[in-house]
């Protein structure tokens, strides 16, 4: 069984920075593609960022590109989402997700259906 435990959500002001963490149980984290998604009230769950197993490939939604960095530490079984210059429209529940082998390569990393395991979600609120 794979468990994803998230931390780092908070209430912050516009312009602040925040780092979210997602620790994954098990010894095979280094074989998981990872992603971050977010869901604002009344809206669908949207793609934020994705990272390959080695960290050599990353992808970002246009809405966060240049402000957000996804990175991973395979030694700590953890993926991070560093968010800078936060805006009120970044307010949402953020979810990390894992894509284990065999990878669903026919599905874009930007789609939630690519991922098999999900964290519990963490609230990020950005006040203006």
Short mmCIF file of C-alpha atoms in Angstrom, two decimals:
data_model
loop_
_atom_site.label_atom_id
_atom_site.label_comp_id
_atom_site.label_asym_id
_atom_site.label_seq_id
_atom_site.Cartn_x
_atom_site.Cartn_y
_atom_site.Cartn_z
CA UNK A 1 0.00 0.00 0.00
CA UNK A 2 1.28 3.43 -0.94
CA UNK A 3 0.55 6.43 1.26
CA UNK A 4 1.17 10.07 0.42
CA UNK A 5 1.29 12.43 3.38
CA UNK A 6 1.24 16.12 2.65
CA UNK A 7 2.30 19.09 4.75
CA UNK A 8 2.98 22.78 4.38
CA UNK A 9 -0.35 24.38 3.63
CA UNK A 10 -1.00 27.74 5.26
CA UNK A 11 -2.72 31.11 5.16
CA UNK A 12 -0.33 33.61 3.59
CA UNK A 13 -0.40 37.08 2.04
CA UNK A 14 -0.12 37.88 -1.63
CA UNK A 15 3.52 37.95 -2.65
CA UNK A 16 4.60 35.46 0.00
CA UNK A 17 6.29 32.13 -0.60
CA UNK A 18 5.28 28.68 0.57
CA UNK A 19 6.69 25.18 0.23
CA UNK A 20 4.47 22.12 0.17
CA UNK A 21 5.84 18.67 0.91
CA UNK A 22 4.57 15.22 0.06
CA UNK A 23 6.21 12.20 1.64
CA UNK A 24 5.55 8.85 0.03
CA UNK A 25 5.69 5.57 1.91
CA UNK A 26 7.52 2.57 0.57
CA UNK A 27 10.89 1.87 -0.96
CA UNK A 28 10.00 2.50 -4.59
CA UNK A 29 9.45 6.26 -4.55
CA UNK A 30 12.32 6.73 -6.96
CA UNK A 31 10.31 4.88 -9.60
CA UNK A 32 7.22 7.10 -9.29
CA UNK A 33 6.43 10.00 -11.52
CA UNK A 34 4.92 12.70 -9.32
CA UNK A 35 2.49 15.52 -9.82
CA UNK A 36 0.77 18.35 -7.99
CA UNK A 37 -2.80 19.41 -8.60
CA UNK A 38 -5.09 21.94 -6.99
CA UNK A 39 -8.80 22.39 -6.56
CA UNK A 40 -10.50 25.66 -5.76
CA UNK A 41 -14.04 25.72 -4.33
CA UNK A 42 -16.60 24.88 -6.98
CA UNK A 43 -13.95 24.11 -9.58
CA UNK A 44 -12.35 21.03 -11.06
CA UNK A 45 -9.02 19.66 -9.96
CA UNK A 46 -6.38 21.34 -12.10
CA UNK A 47 -2.84 20.39 -12.98
CA UNK A 48 -0.08 22.44 -11.38
CA UNK A 49 3.22 20.65 -11.96
CA UNK A 50 4.78 17.27 -12.69
CA UNK A 51 8.23 15.74 -12.36
CA UNK A 52 9.82 12.63 -13.78
CA UNK A 53 11.36 9.85 -11.69
CA UNK A 54 14.86 11.34 -11.85
CA UNK A 55 13.75 14.94 -11.70
CA UNK A 56 15.23 15.57 -15.12
CA UNK A 57 11.90 16.51 -16.63
CA UNK A 58 9.42 18.97 -15.18
CA UNK A 59 6.22 20.47 -16.50
CA UNK A 60 4.15 23.40 -15.26
CA UNK A 61 0.75 24.86 -15.85
CA UNK A 62 0.92 28.22 -17.57
CA UNK A 63 -0.79 29.85 -14.60
CA UNK A 64 2.14 29.04 -12.29
CA UNK A 65 5.10 28.90 -14.64
CA UNK A 66 7.94 31.07 -13.39
CA UNK A 67 6.53 31.20 -9.86
CA UNK A 68 6.47 27.53 -8.91
CA UNK A 69 9.16 24.86 -8.80
CA UNK A 70 8.61 21.14 -8.36
CA UNK A 71 11.53 19.08 -7.15
CA UNK A 72 12.14 15.80 -5.42
CA UNK A 73 14.51 14.18 -2.97
CA UNK A 74 14.51 10.46 -3.66
CA UNK A 75 16.59 9.86 -0.54
CA UNK A 76 13.78 11.30 1.56
CA UNK A 77 10.89 9.86 -0.48
CA UNK A 78 9.57 13.39 -0.79
CA UNK A 79 8.39 15.67 -3.55
CA UNK A 80 8.12 19.41 -2.99
CA UNK A 81 6.26 22.31 -4.50
CA UNK A 82 7.98 25.63 -3.94
CA UNK A 83 5.58 28.49 -4.61
CA UNK A 84 6.72 32.09 -4.84
CA UNK A 85 4.93 35.36 -5.51
CA UNK A 86 1.66 33.81 -4.44
CA UNK A 87 -1.57 35.35 -5.68
CA UNK A 88 -5.11 35.16 -4.29
CA UNK A 89 -6.06 33.03 -7.29
CA UNK A 90 -3.61 30.39 -6.05
CA UNK A 91 -6.00 29.71 -3.19
CA UNK A 92 -7.02 26.05 -3.34
CA UNK A 93 -6.59 22.65 -1.82
CA UNK A 94 -3.37 21.22 -3.19
CA UNK A 95 -2.91 17.51 -3.84
CA UNK A 96 0.18 15.51 -4.63
CA UNK A 97 -0.14 12.39 -6.74
CA UNK A 98 2.00 9.41 -7.68
CA UNK A 99 2.29 7.62 -11.01
CA UNK A 100 3.87 4.23 -10.33
CA UNK A 101 5.07 1.72 -12.91
CA UNK A 102 3.78 0.52 -15.24
CA UNK A 103 3.31 4.13 -16.21
CA UNK A 104 0.12 5.20 -17.96
CA UNK A 105 2.12 6.74 -20.75
CA UNK A 106 -0.91 7.09 -23.01
CA UNK A 107 -2.31 9.64 -20.56
CA UNK A 108 -0.81 13.09 -20.21
CA UNK A 109 0.98 13.93 -16.98
CA UNK A 110 -1.38 16.89 -16.84
CA UNK A 111 -4.42 14.71 -16.30
CA UNK A 112 -5.48 13.38 -12.92
CA UNK A 113 -6.29 10.00 -14.43
CA UNK A 114 -2.56 9.46 -15.00
CA UNK A 115 -2.00 9.06 -11.26
CA UNK A 116 -2.84 6.09 -9.07
CA UNK A 117 -2.24 7.44 -5.59
CA UNK A 118 -3.16 10.73 -3.98
CA UNK A 119 -2.30 12.69 -0.90
CA UNK A 120 -4.90 13.90 1.56
CA UNK A 121 -4.79 17.48 0.31
CA UNK A 122 -3.56 20.60 2.02
CA UNK A 123 -5.20 24.03 2.08
CA UNK A 124 -3.36 27.03 0.71
CA UNK A 125 -5.08 30.37 1.22
CA UNK A 126 -3.62 33.57 -0.17
CA UNK A 127 -5.08 36.81 1.10
CA UNK A 128 -4.88 40.00 -0.91
#
